[in-house]
Amino acid sequence: MTIETEDPALTVDELAARAGVTVRTVRFYGTKGLLPPPVIGPRRVGHYGAGHLARLALIEELRRQGLTLAAIERYLDRLPPGLDAHDLAVHRAVVASWAPVAVETVPRAELPRRAGRALSEEDVDRLAAMGVLGAGDPAGEDAYRVDAGLLRLGVRLLDVPLSPEAILAARTVLLDHARAAAHELSRLLREEVPERDAQAVRSLSAHMQPLVVQALLTAFQRSLTEELREWLGEPPADGSP
């Protein structure tokens, strides 16, 4: 098992705090082989990087989906070697998409732990502007309505040099195309289950959803790569003129 550590600057305590787990959990995953060993620095102190944090987040997401440790190990074993933090985050996003939307009210003081990093008031305002955080308690308490999946994505967007307006516009584009794709796929499913058997529809959807998400993700990544190549004037990846 290999992993890109990407600036291994976190101690085990810092890694656990950023991931919202205990040090004991981190060490447990390490002994089970689910988490790669740290980089040993001066004074024999182990340090972890962004890749460790992303892999730990993926493991926790798989646990939230109800997978056993054995199933998580099989899932991780099937991942390509040498994945960096971004690749692992993509896999985590795919796994998270299997779960239904779960929105809850979270106190302001709890947001940094949920986000996995410190959040300034400017960060919170920007997350709210992007639609990641919503007004929480109607009584005016310092709390926010949060979708855990959107929060992690929004936090990553804080480091992207785009305005909230541009991010919202991109979100609109993605939602419009996603709904169109979902409509067409739903039509195909209805043709396979003509009698509208509720149990059959749920069963087929449960089997198809992870595959469809992965297929859409792969198609989007390839399409975006080609768009960027064309924009930058680079030749196509297949070498065609």
Short mmCIF file of C-alpha atoms in Angstrom, two decimals:
data_model
loop_
_atom_site.label_atom_id
_atom_site.label_comp_id
_atom_site.label_asym_id
_atom_site.label_seq_id
_atom_site.Cartn_x
_atom_site.Cartn_y
_atom_site.Cartn_z
CA MET A 1 0.00 0.00 0.00
CA THR A 2 1.40 3.37 -1.04
CA ILE A 3 0.15 6.88 -0.48
CA GLU A 4 1.25 10.41 -1.21
CA THR A 5 2.00 12.03 2.14
CA GLU A 6 2.16 15.63 0.80
CA ASP A 7 4.04 17.69 3.40
CA PRO A 8 3.98 15.28 6.35
CA ALA A 9 3.69 17.97 9.03
CA LEU A 10 0.97 16.60 11.32
CA THR A 11 1.63 14.72 14.54
CA VAL A 12 -0.71 11.89 15.44
CA ASP A 13 -2.55 14.21 17.85
CA GLU A 14 -2.98 16.86 15.15
CA LEU A 15 -4.11 14.27 12.60
CA ALA A 16 -6.72 12.90 15.00
CA ALA A 17 -7.98 16.41 15.80
CA ARG A 18 -8.25 17.37 12.13
CA ALA A 19 -10.12 14.14 11.33
CA GLY A 20 -12.42 14.38 14.35
CA VAL A 21 -11.34 11.00 15.75
CA THR A 22 -9.26 9.86 18.70
CA VAL A 23 -5.55 9.09 18.65
CA ARG A 24 -6.48 5.55 19.66
CA THR A 25 -8.59 5.25 16.49
CA VAL A 26 -5.70 6.45 14.31
CA ARG A 27 -3.33 3.93 15.88
CA PHE A 28 -5.94 1.17 15.56
CA TYR A 29 -6.32 1.79 11.83
CA GLY A 30 -2.55 1.77 11.54
CA THR A 31 -2.21 -1.62 13.25
CA LYS A 32 -4.93 -3.02 10.97
CA GLY A 33 -3.03 -1.82 7.90
CA LEU A 34 -5.82 0.53 6.84
CA LEU A 35 -3.68 3.63 7.35
CA PRO A 36 -0.07 3.78 6.11
CA PRO A 37 2.67 4.38 8.68
CA PRO A 38 3.81 7.95 9.32
CA VAL A 39 7.02 9.49 8.07
CA ILE A 40 9.55 9.24 10.89
CA GLY A 41 11.30 12.54 11.50
CA PRO A 42 13.78 13.86 14.06
CA ARG A 43 13.58 12.40 17.56
CA ARG A 44 11.70 9.43 16.06
CA VAL A 45 8.47 11.43 15.92
CA GLY A 46 5.98 10.25 13.31
CA HIS A 47 4.43 12.82 11.01
CA TYR A 48 1.40 12.52 8.76
CA GLY A 49 0.41 14.40 5.61
CA ALA A 50 -2.65 15.39 3.60
CA GLY A 51 -2.80 11.90 2.08
CA HIS A 52 -3.12 10.31 5.52
CA LEU A 53 -5.86 12.77 6.45
CA ALA A 54 -7.78 12.11 3.22
CA ARG A 55 -7.47 8.34 3.65
CA LEU A 56 -8.63 8.59 7.25
CA ALA A 57 -11.66 10.62 6.11
CA LEU A 58 -12.44 7.93 3.51
CA ILE A 59 -12.22 5.18 6.14
CA GLU A 60 -14.56 7.09 8.45
CA GLU A 61 -17.01 7.65 5.59
CA LEU A 62 -17.01 3.93 4.80
CA ARG A 63 -17.70 3.21 8.47
CA ARG A 64 -20.64 5.64 8.45
CA GLN A 65 -22.02 3.70 5.50
CA GLY A 66 -22.07 0.61 7.72
CA LEU A 67 -19.15 -1.32 6.23
CA THR A 68 -17.28 -3.71 8.48
CA LEU A 69 -13.51 -3.43 8.94
CA ALA A 70 -13.06 -6.44 6.64
CA ALA A 71 -15.20 -4.78 3.94
CA ILE A 72 -13.30 -1.50 4.35
CA GLU A 73 -10.02 -3.38 3.95
CA ARG A 74 -11.27 -4.99 0.73
CA TYR A 75 -12.41 -1.61 -0.59
CA LEU A 76 -9.05 0.01 0.15
CA ASP A 77 -7.14 -2.92 -1.35
CA ARG A 78 -8.92 -2.33 -4.66
CA LEU A 79 -7.80 1.30 -4.86
CA PRO A 80 -5.00 2.07 -7.34
CA PRO A 81 -1.58 2.53 -5.69
CA GLY A 82 -0.07 5.95 -5.18
CA LEU A 83 -3.29 7.94 -4.79
CA ASP A 84 -2.83 11.51 -3.57
CA ALA A 85 -5.10 13.46 -1.22
CA HIS A 86 -7.22 14.78 -4.10
CA ASP A 87 -7.83 11.29 -5.53
CA LEU A 88 -8.81 9.97 -2.10
CA ALA A 89 -11.17 12.91 -1.61
CA VAL A 90 -12.86 12.00 -4.91
CA HIS A 91 -13.37 8.43 -3.72
CA ARG A 92 -14.77 9.72 -0.44
CA ALA A 93 -17.20 11.95 -2.34
CA VAL A 94 -18.40 8.94 -4.33
CA VAL A 95 -18.91 6.91 -1.15
CA ALA A 96 -20.71 9.80 0.58
CA SER A 97 -23.08 10.09 -2.39
CA TRP A 98 -24.50 6.66 -1.57
CA ALA A 99 -26.02 8.02 1.63
CA PRO A 100 -29.25 10.03 1.84
CA VAL A 101 -28.97 13.75 2.54
CA ALA A 102 -28.61 14.29 6.30
CA VAL A 103 -29.03 17.91 7.37
CA GLU A 104 -28.69 18.85 11.02
CA THR A 105 -28.38 21.96 13.16
CA VAL A 106 -24.82 22.44 14.41
CA PRO A 107 -23.62 25.06 16.93
CA ARG A 108 -21.03 27.55 15.63
CA ALA A 109 -18.46 26.22 18.11
CA GLU A 110 -18.87 22.72 16.65
CA LEU A 111 -18.28 23.74 13.02
CA PRO A 112 -14.44 23.55 13.09
CA ARG A 113 -14.51 19.95 14.30
CA ARG A 114 -17.04 19.00 11.63
CA ALA A 115 -15.04 20.84 8.97
CA GLY A 116 -11.70 19.36 10.05
CA ARG A 117 -10.04 22.79 10.33
CA ALA A 118 -10.33 26.18 12.02
CA LEU A 119 -12.98 28.46 10.53
CA SER A 120 -12.76 32.22 10.79
CA GLU A 121 -15.87 34.39 10.70
CA GLU A 122 -14.96 35.23 7.09
CA ASP A 123 -14.83 31.50 6.28
CA VAL A 124 -18.26 30.97 7.85
CA ASP A 125 -19.70 33.93 5.95
CA ARG A 126 -18.28 32.57 2.69
CA LEU A 127 -19.67 29.09 3.35
CA ALA A 128 -23.06 30.67 3.99
CA ALA A 129 -22.78 32.69 0.78
CA MET A 130 -22.06 29.48 -1.15
CA GLY A 131 -25.15 27.86 0.33
CA VAL A 132 -23.16 25.32 2.34
CA LEU A 133 -24.42 26.68 5.67
CA GLY A 134 -27.98 27.74 6.29
CA ALA A 135 -29.73 29.63 9.05
CA GLY A 136 -30.08 27.32 12.03
CA ASP A 137 -32.18 27.98 15.10
CA PRO A 138 -35.13 30.32 14.32
CA ALA A 139 -34.80 31.62 17.88
CA GLY A 140 -31.55 33.29 16.83
CA GLU A 141 -29.07 30.96 18.50
CA ASP A 142 -25.54 30.83 17.06
CA ALA A 143 -26.08 27.68 15.01
CA TYR A 144 -26.27 26.61 11.37
CA ARG A 145 -28.08 24.06 9.27
CA VAL A 146 -25.38 21.78 7.85
CA ASP A 147 -25.23 18.96 5.32
CA ALA A 148 -22.08 17.05 6.32
CA GLY A 149 -21.23 16.12 2.73
CA LEU A 150 -21.59 19.69 1.48
CA LEU A 151 -19.59 21.05 4.41
CA ARG A 152 -16.47 19.05 3.53
CA LEU A 153 -16.77 20.12 -0.10
CA GLY A 154 -17.35 23.75 0.87
CA VAL A 155 -14.30 23.78 3.12
CA ARG A 156 -12.13 22.59 0.23
CA LEU A 157 -13.59 25.39 -1.91
CA LEU A 158 -12.41 27.96 0.65
CA ASP A 159 -8.90 27.46 -0.73
CA VAL A 160 -9.96 27.81 -4.36
CA PRO A 161 -9.31 31.29 -5.84
CA LEU A 162 -12.89 31.75 -7.05
CA SER A 163 -15.56 34.18 -5.87
CA PRO A 164 -18.68 32.82 -4.12
CA GLU A 165 -20.66 34.06 -7.14
CA ALA A 166 -18.57 31.97 -9.54
CA ILE A 167 -18.89 28.92 -7.28
CA LEU A 168 -22.68 29.34 -7.10
CA ALA A 169 -22.84 29.67 -10.89
CA ALA A 170 -20.77 26.49 -11.27
CA ARG A 171 -23.07 24.74 -8.79
CA THR A 172 -26.11 25.76 -10.86
CA VAL A 173 -24.53 24.36 -14.03
CA LEU A 174 -23.69 21.07 -12.32
CA LEU A 175 -27.14 20.73 -10.74
CA ASP A 176 -28.91 21.41 -14.03
CA HIS A 177 -26.89 18.77 -15.87
CA ALA A 178 -27.13 16.33 -12.95
CA ARG A 179 -30.92 16.62 -12.91
CA ALA A 180 -31.07 16.09 -16.65
CA ALA A 181 -28.88 12.98 -16.36
CA ALA A 182 -30.96 11.72 -13.42
CA HIS A 183 -34.16 12.22 -15.43
CA GLU A 184 -32.85 10.19 -18.36
CA LEU A 185 -31.49 7.45 -16.10
CA SER A 186 -34.81 7.34 -14.26
CA ARG A 187 -36.55 6.81 -17.59
CA LEU A 188 -34.26 3.86 -18.30
CA LEU A 189 -34.99 2.40 -14.86
CA ARG A 190 -38.74 2.74 -15.43
CA GLU A 191 -38.39 0.74 -18.62
CA GLU A 192 -36.62 -2.03 -16.68
CA VAL A 193 -39.28 -2.03 -13.93
CA PRO A 194 -42.52 -1.31 -15.86
CA GLU A 195 -44.88 -2.32 -13.04
CA ARG A 196 -43.47 0.29 -10.63
CA ASP A 197 -42.74 -2.34 -8.01
CA ALA A 198 -41.41 -0.15 -5.18
CA GLN A 199 -39.13 -2.84 -3.79
CA ALA A 200 -37.71 -3.66 -7.21
CA VAL A 201 -37.08 0.04 -7.91
CA ARG A 202 -35.25 0.50 -4.59
CA SER A 203 -33.18 -2.62 -5.14
CA LEU A 204 -32.17 -1.62 -8.66
CA SER A 205 -31.39 1.93 -7.53
CA ALA A 206 -29.23 0.68 -4.66
CA HIS A 207 -27.16 -1.42 -7.07
CA MET A 208 -26.95 1.23 -9.77
CA GLN A 209 -26.30 4.40 -7.80
CA PRO A 210 -22.63 3.80 -6.85
CA LEU A 211 -21.87 2.63 -10.40
CA VAL A 212 -23.63 5.60 -11.98
CA VAL A 213 -21.86 8.09 -9.70
CA GLN A 214 -18.48 6.58 -10.50
CA ALA A 215 -19.27 6.56 -14.24
CA LEU A 216 -20.39 10.20 -14.15
CA LEU A 217 -17.31 11.17 -12.18
CA THR A 218 -14.98 9.43 -14.62
CA ALA A 219 -16.73 10.93 -17.65
CA PHE A 220 -16.66 14.41 -16.12
CA GLN A 221 -12.96 14.21 -15.22
CA ARG A 222 -12.04 13.12 -18.75
CA SER A 223 -14.25 15.76 -20.35
CA LEU A 224 -12.87 18.52 -18.13
CA THR A 225 -9.30 17.44 -18.88
CA GLU A 226 -9.97 17.66 -22.62
CA GLU A 227 -11.62 21.07 -22.21
CA LEU A 228 -8.59 22.37 -20.32
CA ARG A 229 -6.23 20.93 -22.92
CA GLU A 230 -8.17 22.68 -25.68
CA TRP A 231 -8.24 25.96 -23.71
CA LEU A 232 -4.47 25.82 -23.12
CA GLY A 233 -3.77 24.81 -26.72
CA GLU A 234 -2.35 21.43 -25.76
CA PRO A 235 -2.69 18.36 -28.02
CA PRO A 236 -5.37 15.78 -27.13
CA ALA A 237 -4.34 13.00 -24.78
CA ASP A 238 -4.77 10.39 -27.53
CA GLY A 239 -2.31 12.24 -29.78
CA SER A 240 -4.88 12.96 -32.50
CA PRO A 241 -4.53 16.26 -34.44
#
